CSV table of C-alpha atoms in Angstrom, one decimal:
chain,number,residue,atom,x,y,z
A,1,ASP,CA,-26.3,221.8,-53.5
A,2,TYR,CA,-23.8,220.8,-50.5
A,3,SER,CA,-20.2,222.3,-52.6
A,4,PRO,CA,-21.8,225.9,-53.7
A,5,ALA,CA,-23.2,226.5,-50.4
A,6,ARG,CA,-19.8,227.4,-49.3
A,7,TYR,CA,-19.8,230.4,-52.1
A,8,VAL,CA,-23.2,231.1,-50.4
A,9,TYR,CA,-21.4,231.6,-46.9
A,10,VAL,CA,-18.7,233.4,-48.3
A,11,ILE,CA,-21.5,235.9,-49.4
A,12,GLY,CA,-23.2,236.1,-47.0
A,13,ARG,CA,-20.2,236.3,-44.4
A,14,GLU,CA,-18.7,238.9,-46.3
A,15,PHE,CA,-22.4,241.0,-46.3
A,16,ASN,CA,-23.3,240.6,-42.3
A,17,GLU,CA,-19.7,241.8,-41.4
A,18,THR,CA,-20.2,244.8,-43.3
A,19,ALA,CA,-23.5,245.2,-41.2
A,20,THR,CA,-21.3,244.9,-38.7
A,21,THR,CA,-19.0,247.2,-39.0
A,22,HIS,CA,-22.1,249.5,-39.5
A,23,PHE,CA,-23.1,248.6,-36.4
A,24,GLN,CA,-19.4,249.2,-34.4
A,25,GLN,CA,-19.7,252.8,-36.1
A,26,LYS,CA,-23.7,253.4,-34.9
A,27,ARG,CA,-25.0,253.6,-38.0
A,28,TYR,CA,-27.9,251.4,-36.5
A,29,LEU,CA,-30.5,252.2,-38.7
A,30,LEU,CA,-28.1,250.5,-41.8
A,31,ALA,CA,-27.0,247.7,-39.6
A,32,TRP,CA,-30.0,246.7,-38.6
A,33,HIS,CA,-32.2,246.8,-42.5
A,34,MET,CA,-28.7,244.7,-43.8
A,35,ALA,CA,-29.2,242.1,-40.6
A,36,CYS,CA,-33.0,242.1,-41.6
A,37,ALA,CA,-32.6,241.8,-45.6
A,38,ALA,CA,-29.7,238.9,-44.2
A,39,LEU,CA,-32.6,237.2,-42.2
A,40,GLU,CA,-35.2,236.7,-44.9
A,41,VAL,CA,-32.7,236.1,-48.0
A,42,PHE,CA,-30.6,233.7,-46.3
A,43,THR,CA,-33.8,231.9,-44.7
A,44,GLU,CA,-35.5,231.5,-48.5
A,45,VAL,CA,-32.3,230.2,-49.6
A,46,LEU,CA,-32.3,227.4,-46.8
A,47,GLN,CA,-35.9,226.2,-48.4
A,48,TYR,CA,-33.4,225.2,-51.0
A,49,ALA,CA,-30.5,224.3,-50.4
A,50,ASP,CA,-28.1,221.3,-48.7
A,51,ASP,CA,-26.9,222.7,-45.3
A,52,SER,CA,-25.4,219.7,-44.3
A,53,ASN,CA,-22.5,221.5,-43.5
A,54,GLY,CA,-24.3,224.4,-41.8
A,55,ASP,CA,-22.8,227.5,-44.3
A,56,VAL,CA,-26.2,229.2,-44.5
A,57,GLY,CA,-27.6,228.3,-41.3
A,58,ALA,CA,-24.4,230.1,-40.0
A,59,CYS,CA,-25.4,233.5,-42.5
A,60,ILE,CA,-29.0,233.5,-40.2
A,61,THR,CA,-27.2,233.3,-37.0
A,62,ASP,CA,-24.9,235.5,-38.3
A,63,ALA,CA,-28.2,238.6,-38.9
A,64,SER,CA,-29.9,237.2,-35.6
A,65,GLU,CA,-27.0,237.8,-33.6
A,66,LEU,CA,-26.9,241.4,-35.0
A,67,MET,CA,-30.4,242.1,-34.6
A,68,VAL,CA,-30.2,240.9,-30.6
A,69,SER,CA,-26.5,243.4,-30.7
A,70,ILE,CA,-28.8,246.3,-32.0
A,71,ALA,CA,-31.4,246.1,-29.3
A,72,ASN,CA,-29.5,246.2,-26.7
A,73,GLU,CA,-28.3,249.5,-27.2
A,74,GLU,CA,-29.6,252.6,-26.2
A,75,LEU,CA,-31.4,253.7,-29.5
A,76,PRO,CA,-33.3,256.8,-30.7
A,77,ASP,CA,-36.9,256.2,-29.7
A,78,GLU,CA,-37.6,256.1,-33.5
A,79,LEU,CA,-35.4,253.4,-34.7
A,80,ARG,CA,-36.3,251.8,-31.9
A,81,GLY,CA,-40.4,251.9,-33.2
A,82,GLU,CA,-39.2,251.2,-36.1
A,83,CYS,CA,-37.2,248.0,-35.0
A,84,PHE,CA,-39.9,247.2,-33.0
A,85,ARG,CA,-42.6,246.9,-35.6
A,86,TYR,CA,-40.4,244.8,-37.6
A,87,CYS,CA,-40.6,242.3,-35.3
A,88,THR,CA,-44.0,242.3,-34.3
A,89,LYS,CA,-45.1,242.3,-38.1
A,90,ALA,CA,-42.2,239.3,-38.7
A,91,TYR,CA,-43.9,237.4,-36.1
A,92,ARG,CA,-47.7,238.8,-36.5
A,93,ASP,CA,-47.1,237.2,-40.2
A,94,GLN,CA,-44.6,234.2,-39.5
A,95,LEU,CA,-42.2,235.4,-41.8
A,96,PHE,CA,-39.9,232.8,-40.0
A,97,SER,CA,-42.5,230.1,-39.0
A,98,GLY,CA,-40.8,226.9,-38.0
A,99,TRP,CA,-37.6,228.2,-37.2
A,100,ASP,CA,-36.1,229.2,-34.0
A,101,TRP,CA,-35.9,232.9,-35.3
A,102,HIS,CA,-39.4,233.2,-35.5
A,103,GLU,CA,-39.2,233.3,-31.3
A,104,LEU,CA,-36.5,235.4,-32.0
A,105,GLN,CA,-38.8,238.4,-33.4
A,106,MET,CA,-40.7,237.8,-30.2
A,107,ASP,CA,-37.8,238.3,-27.5
A,108,ILE,CA,-36.2,241.1,-29.8
A,109,ALA,CA,-40.2,243.1,-29.5
A,110,ILE,CA,-39.9,242.4,-25.7
A,111,GLN,CA,-36.2,243.7,-25.6
A,112,LEU,CA,-37.5,246.9,-27.0
A,113,VAL,CA,-41.0,247.3,-25.5
A,114,ASN,CA,-41.1,250.3,-24.0
A,115,SER,CA,-44.5,251.7,-23.3
A,116,LYS,CA,-47.8,250.5,-22.1
A,117,GLU,CA,-49.7,250.5,-25.7
A,118,GLU,CA,-47.0,248.1,-27.0
A,119,ALA,CA,-46.8,245.7,-24.3
A,120,ALA,CA,-50.4,245.4,-25.3
A,121,GLU,CA,-49.7,244.4,-29.3
A,122,LEU,CA,-47.4,241.0,-27.7
A,123,HIS,CA,-49.7,240.0,-24.9
A,124,ASN,CA,-52.1,240.0,-28.1
A,125,LEU,CA,-49.7,237.9,-30.3
A,126,LEU,CA,-48.9,235.4,-27.7
A,127,ASP,CA,-52.7,234.6,-27.5
A,128,MET,CA,-51.8,233.6,-31.0
A,129,VAL,CA,-50.3,230.7,-30.1
A,130,LYS,CA,-52.1,228.0,-30.0
A,131,PRO,CA,-52.1,224.4,-28.7
A,132,SER,CA,-51.9,222.7,-31.9
A,133,SER,CA,-51.4,218.4,-32.6
A,134,GLU,CA,-47.2,219.3,-33.6
A,135,GLY,CA,-45.3,221.2,-31.4
A,136,TRP,CA,-48.1,223.0,-29.7
A,137,TYR,CA,-45.4,222.2,-26.2
A,138,TYR,CA,-42.7,223.3,-27.3
A,139,ASP,CA,-44.5,226.5,-28.9
A,140,MET,CA,-46.9,227.3,-25.9
A,141,ARG,CA,-44.0,226.8,-23.6
A,142,GLN,CA,-41.8,229.6,-25.3
A,143,ALA,CA,-44.9,232.0,-25.5
A,144,GLU,CA,-45.4,231.2,-21.4
A,145,VAL,CA,-41.7,232.1,-20.8
A,146,GLN,CA,-41.9,235.2,-23.1
A,147,ARG,CA,-45.1,236.3,-21.6
A,148,TYR,CA,-43.4,235.8,-18.0
A,149,CYS,CA,-40.7,238.1,-19.4
A,150,LEU,CA,-43.0,241.0,-21.0
A,151,LEU,CA,-44.8,240.9,-17.6
A,152,ARG,CA,-41.5,241.1,-15.4
A,153,LYS,CA,-40.5,244.4,-17.9
A,154,MET,CA,-43.3,245.7,-18.0
A,155,ASP,CA,-45.7,245.1,-14.9
A,156,GLY,CA,-43.0,244.3,-11.9
A,157,ASP,CA,-42.1,240.8,-10.1
A,158,GLU,CA,-45.4,240.9,-8.4
A,159,GLU,CA,-47.6,240.7,-11.2
A,160,ALA,CA,-44.7,238.7,-13.4
A,161,ASN,CA,-44.5,236.2,-10.1
A,162,ALA,CA,-48.4,235.5,-9.9
A,163,PHE,CA,-47.9,234.3,-13.4
A,164,LEU,CA,-45.3,232.1,-12.6
A,165,LEU,CA,-46.9,230.5,-9.6
A,166,GLN,CA,-50.3,229.6,-12.0
A,167,ASN,CA,-47.8,228.3,-15.1
A,168,LEU,CA,-45.6,225.3,-12.8
A,169,HIS,CA,-47.0,223.3,-16.1
A,170,ASN,CA,-43.7,224.7,-17.1
A,171,SER,CA,-40.7,223.5,-16.5
A,172,ASP,CA,-38.7,226.6,-18.2
A,173,LEU,CA,-41.1,228.7,-15.8
A,174,ARG,CA,-40.3,225.7,-13.3
A,175,GLU,CA,-36.8,226.1,-13.2
A,176,HIS,CA,-37.1,229.6,-13.2
A,177,LEU,CA,-38.8,229.4,-10.0
A,178,ILE,CA,-36.5,227.4,-8.1
A,179,GLU,CA,-33.1,228.7,-9.5
A,180,GLN,CA,-35.1,232.0,-7.8
A,181,LEU,CA,-35.6,230.7,-4.7
A,182,VAL,CA,-32.5,229.1,-4.1
A,183,VAL,CA,-30.3,232.6,-5.3
A,184,VAL,CA,-32.6,233.8,-2.2
A,185,GLY,CA,-31.2,231.2,-0.1
A,186,ARG,CA,-35.3,229.5,0.7
A,187,TYR,CA,-34.2,226.3,0.4
A,188,ASP,CA,-36.8,224.5,1.3
A,189,GLU,CA,-38.9,225.9,-0.7
A,190,ALA,CA,-37.2,225.6,-3.4
A,191,ILE,CA,-37.4,221.9,-2.3
A,192,ARG,CA,-41.1,221.5,-2.4
A,193,PHE,CA,-41.3,222.9,-6.0
A,194,CYS,CA,-38.6,220.1,-6.8
A,195,GLU,CA,-40.5,216.9,-5.4
A,196,GLU,CA,-44.1,218.2,-7.6
A,197,GLY,CA,-42.2,218.5,-11.1
A,198,ILE,CA,-40.5,214.5,-10.0
A,199,LYS,CA,-44.3,213.6,-9.3
A,200,LYS,CA,-46.2,215.7,-11.9
A,201,ASP,CA,-43.0,214.6,-14.5
A,202,GLY,CA,-42.7,211.3,-13.5
A,203,LYS,CA,-44.3,208.6,-15.6
A,204,ASN,CA,-44.3,211.0,-19.3
A,205,PHE,CA,-40.7,213.1,-19.0
A,206,PRO,CA,-37.8,211.0,-17.2
A,207,GLY,CA,-35.7,214.1,-19.0
A,208,LEU,CA,-37.3,216.3,-16.5
A,209,VAL,CA,-37.2,214.1,-13.4
A,210,ASP,CA,-33.3,214.4,-14.0
A,211,LYS,CA,-33.4,217.9,-14.3
A,212,TRP,CA,-35.5,218.3,-10.4
A,213,ARG,CA,-33.5,215.7,-9.1
A,214,GLU,CA,-29.9,217.5,-10.8
A,215,TRP,CA,-31.8,221.3,-8.7
A,216,LEU,CA,-32.4,218.6,-5.6
A,217,LEU,CA,-28.4,217.7,-5.2
A,218,LYS,CA,-27.5,221.5,-5.9
A,219,ILE,CA,-29.4,222.7,-3.4
A,220,TYR,CA,-28.6,219.8,-0.7
A,221,LEU,CA,-24.9,220.4,-1.6
A,222,LEU,CA,-25.8,223.7,-0.6
A,223,LYS,CA,-27.3,222.4,2.4
A,224,LYS,CA,-24.7,220.1,3.5
A,225,ASP,CA,-26.9,217.5,3.5
A,226,THR,CA,-24.9,214.3,3.3
A,227,ASP,CA,-27.7,211.4,3.2
A,228,ASN,CA,-29.7,214.1,1.0
A,229,ILE,CA,-26.3,214.7,-1.3
A,230,VAL,CA,-26.0,211.2,-1.3
A,231,ASN,CA,-29.4,209.7,-2.3
A,232,TYR,CA,-29.3,211.7,-5.6
A,233,ALA,CA,-26.0,211.6,-6.4
A,234,PHE,CA,-26.9,208.0,-6.5
A,235,LYS,CA,-30.0,208.0,-8.6
A,236,LEU,CA,-29.3,210.4,-11.1
A,237,PHE,CA,-25.8,208.0,-11.7
A,238,VAL,CA,-28.2,204.8,-11.9
A,239,SER,CA,-31.1,206.1,-13.5
A,240,SER,CA,-30.1,209.0,-16.1
A,241,ASN,CA,-27.5,209.8,-18.7
A,242,LEU,CA,-25.3,212.0,-16.7
A,243,GLY,CA,-23.5,209.2,-15.1
A,244,GLY,CA,-20.1,210.7,-15.2
A,245,ASP,CA,-16.9,211.0,-13.0
A,246,ASP,CA,-18.5,214.1,-11.4
A,247,LEU,CA,-21.2,211.8,-9.4
A,248,TYR,CA,-19.3,209.1,-8.6
A,249,LYS,CA,-16.7,211.5,-7.6
A,250,LEU,CA,-19.4,213.0,-5.6
A,251,LEU,CA,-20.4,209.7,-4.3
A,252,LYS,CA,-17.3,208.7,-3.2
A,253,GLU,CA,-16.5,211.6,-1.5
A,254,HIS,CA,-19.7,211.0,0.9
A,255,VAL,CA,-19.9,207.4,1.3
A,256,PRO,CA,-18.0,206.4,4.5
A,257,ALA,CA,-15.2,204.5,3.4
A,258,GLU,CA,-16.1,201.5,5.0
A,259,ASN,CA,-19.6,201.5,3.7
A,260,TRP,CA,-18.0,202.1,0.1
A,261,GLU,CA,-17.7,198.6,-1.4
A,262,ASP,CA,-21.2,198.0,-0.9
A,263,MET,CA,-22.4,201.3,-2.1
A,264,VAL,CA,-20.3,199.5,-5.6
A,265,GLN,CA,-22.2,196.4,-5.7
A,266,LYS,CA,-25.6,198.8,-5.2
A,267,ILE,CA,-24.6,200.8,-8.3
A,268,VAL,CA,-23.9,197.9,-10.5
A,269,GLN,CA,-26.9,196.0,-9.2
A,270,ALA,CA,-29.0,199.1,-9.3
A,271,ILE,CA,-27.8,199.5,-13.1
A,272,ARG,CA,-28.8,196.3,-14.4
A,273,LYS,CA,-31.7,196.4,-13.2
A,274,ASN,CA,-32.0,198.8,-16.0
A,275,GLU,CA,-31.5,196.5,-19.0
A,276,ARG,CA,-30.5,199.6,-21.1
A,277,VAL,CA,-27.7,199.3,-23.8
A,278,GLY,CA,-24.5,199.8,-22.7
A,279,GLU,CA,-25.2,199.0,-19.1
A,280,GLU,CA,-22.2,196.4,-18.9
A,281,TYR,CA,-19.9,198.7,-20.4
A,282,ARG,CA,-21.3,201.0,-17.9
A,283,ILE,CA,-20.6,198.4,-14.8
A,284,ALA,CA,-17.0,197.6,-16.9
A,285,THR,CA,-15.5,201.4,-16.2
A,286,ILE,CA,-17.1,201.0,-12.7
A,287,TYR,CA,-15.0,197.9,-12.6
A,288,LEU,CA,-12.0,199.0,-13.6
A,289,ARG,CA,-12.0,202.7,-11.7
A,290,GLU,CA,-12.3,200.0,-8.2
A,291,GLN,CA,-9.7,198.0,-10.1
A,292,TYR,CA,-11.8,194.9,-9.5
A,293,TRP,CA,-10.2,193.0,-11.5
A,294,ASP,CA,-11.3,189.3,-11.5
A,295,GLU,CA,-15.1,191.3,-12.2
A,296,LEU,CA,-14.2,192.9,-14.7
A,297,PHE,CA,-12.8,190.1,-16.0
A,298,GLY,CA,-15.9,187.9,-15.6
A,299,LEU,CA,-17.7,190.8,-18.3
A,300,LEU,CA,-15.0,190.5,-20.8
A,301,LYS,CA,-15.8,186.8,-21.0
A,302,LYS,CA,-19.4,188.0,-21.0
A,303,ASN,CA,-18.2,190.0,-23.9
A,304,PRO,CA,-15.7,189.0,-25.9
A,305,THR,CA,-15.9,191.5,-28.6
A,306,PHE,CA,-13.5,193.8,-30.4
A,307,THR,CA,-14.5,196.7,-28.7
A,308,PHE,CA,-15.0,195.6,-25.3
A,309,LEU,CA,-11.8,194.1,-25.2
A,310,ASP,CA,-10.0,196.7,-26.6
A,311,GLU,CA,-11.2,199.3,-23.9
A,312,PHE,CA,-10.2,197.5,-21.5
A,313,GLU,CA,-7.4,194.5,-22.5
A,314,LYS,CA,-5.0,197.5,-21.9
A,315,HIS,CA,-5.5,197.8,-18.0
A,316,MET,CA,-5.9,194.2,-17.3
A,317,PRO,CA,-3.3,192.5,-15.0
A,318,ASP,CA,-0.5,190.4,-16.7
A,319,ARG,CA,-2.4,187.5,-15.3
A,320,PHE,CA,-5.7,187.8,-17.4
A,321,ALA,CA,-3.0,188.0,-20.7
A,322,ASP,CA,-3.5,184.4,-22.2
A,323,ASP,CA,-7.2,183.8,-21.6
A,324,ILE,CA,-7.6,187.7,-23.4
A,325,ASN,CA,-5.6,186.5,-26.0
A,326,GLN,CA,-7.8,183.2,-26.2
A,327,MET,CA,-10.9,186.0,-26.5
A,328,TYR,CA,-9.5,187.9,-29.2
A,329,MET,CA,-8.8,184.6,-31.5
A,330,GLY,CA,-12.3,183.8,-30.3
A,331,ALA,CA,-13.9,187.3,-31.2
A,332,VAL,CA,-12.0,186.2,-35.1
A,333,ASN,CA,-13.0,183.1,-35.6
A,334,LYS,CA,-16.6,184.3,-35.5
A,335,LEU,CA,-16.0,187.2,-37.7
A,336,LEU,CA,-14.5,184.7,-40.4
A,337,ILE,CA,-17.4,182.3,-40.1
A,338,LYS,CA,-20.1,185.2,-40.2
A,339,ASN,CA,-18.5,186.7,-43.0
A,340,THR,CA,-16.8,186.9,-45.9
A,341,GLY,CA,-15.1,189.6,-48.3
A,342,ARG,CA,-11.1,191.8,-47.8
A,343,LYS,CA,-12.4,194.4,-45.6
A,344,PHE,CA,-13.8,191.4,-43.0
A,345,TYR,CA,-10.3,189.6,-44.0
A,346,GLU,CA,-8.2,192.7,-43.2
A,347,THR,CA,-10.2,193.0,-39.6
A,348,ALA,CA,-9.3,189.9,-38.7
A,349,CYS,CA,-6.1,190.4,-39.4
A,350,ARG,CA,-5.2,193.3,-38.3
A,351,TYR,CA,-5.5,191.8,-34.7
A,352,LEU,CA,-3.7,189.0,-35.4
A,353,ARG,CA,-1.2,191.0,-35.8
A,354,LYS,CA,-2.2,192.8,-32.6
A,355,LEU,CA,-2.2,189.3,-30.8
A,356,LYS,CA,1.5,188.8,-32.2
A,357,LYS,CA,2.4,192.3,-30.4
A,358,ARG,CA,0.8,191.3,-26.8
A,359,GLY,CA,3.5,187.8,-27.6
A,360,ALA,CA,1.1,185.8,-28.7
A,361,VAL,CA,3.2,183.9,-31.8
A,362,GLU,CA,2.8,180.5,-31.2
A,363,LEU,CA,-1.0,181.2,-30.8
A,364,VAL,CA,-1.1,183.0,-34.4
A,365,GLU,CA,0.9,180.9,-36.1
A,366,MET,CA,-0.7,178.3,-35.3
A,367,LYS,CA,-4.2,180.0,-36.1
A,368,ILE,CA,-2.6,181.1,-40.0
A,369,LYS,CA,-2.2,177.6,-40.1
A,370,GLN,CA,-5.8,176.5,-39.4
A,371,LEU,CA,-7.3,178.9,-41.6
A,372,ARG,CA,-5.4,178.1,-44.6
A,373,ARG,CA,-6.6,174.4,-44.1
A,374,GLN,CA,-10.4,175.9,-43.8
A,375,TYR,CA,-10.8,178.2,-46.3
A,376,PRO,CA,-8.4,177.8,-49.2
A,377,GLN,CA,-11.1,179.0,-52.0
A,378,ARG,CA,-11.2,182.0,-49.8
A,379,ARG,CA,-7.8,183.9,-52.3
A,380,ALA,CA,-8.1,187.4,-50.1
A,381,LEU,CA,-8.4,185.9,-47.1
A,382,MET,CA,-4.4,183.8,-47.9
A,383,ASP,CA,-3.6,187.3,-49.3
A,384,GLU,CA,-4.1,189.0,-46.1
A,385,LEU,CA,-2.2,186.4,-43.3
A,386,ASN,CA,0.6,186.9,-46.1
A,387,LEU,CA,0.6,190.5,-44.5
A,388,VAL,CA,0.8,189.3,-40.6
């Protein structure tokens, strides 16, 4: 269970550290055998462990990283062949099926492959990956990416790129192509593949649409195309989960100052159309950034919760202080009407103390008297009120 898993980690860490020492001293065969042993044993342990703290998983990660490090060395051919055969057998036998380090065996084998015969064996293993009702997209996508890497290593760029162009349904391969085109400055072609991706993924994969828009934004920044920079920064800020400071600053840098107020209103209206949880908070953050105090106050009135008030009241000008105090008091009333129990009373009284610190001493004293009259039977509440 959870606690003994820590002791498993201590043992595994010591074992992996010993293996790493052998690797550093170029005893690659021994290091490889130890890494394989750790990967197999701790994968089995993981089936029967509460690994909430990631202790067993850390042992597996250390062993996996050591295997990758060994494969990246210039190994004697006999040792290279032994490592290659381990990885292909583990992959074929599904030794680590269902875990990320199953695909890692193929990645390492591709790193180690050294002949057409070995490459053919890997192609045959990749042919084993078939669509299934569960997880097929991930498995197939990984296999296609690995086949591309294998082709690139053993057959050259021309063969690899031909495969890539035939498999642009795979978002990882499409992104790789776009990145290649951007690196060599073929921006218009990269834009075309991004736009194709948006058209293809628009209905079912909004996260991928955001990815292609991010690439378009990068490309238009390189082209210094102001109109499209604004266009895609706006779309990403409004529609995705990427609506952070960088995109907002980018918009402000590229929208003329005389048009900025209109842009802010356009952003707010677009966010409201999303009708997603948390959009009011995003709008409030924009109002705060622009110091639109009246608009922000309107949102506070609309959302007078403790969380909303706590986040924004400290920024508001003093002229709103009395109204905000009344909002807090309304939230206290609502809490006590709907809930009983000491934890709720503690919360209510904590906010009464906050109101006193905000200078609303008289308001708090009146509220305490009212609560004593209204809820005399709530003894725990009376106790907490004595501490205000």
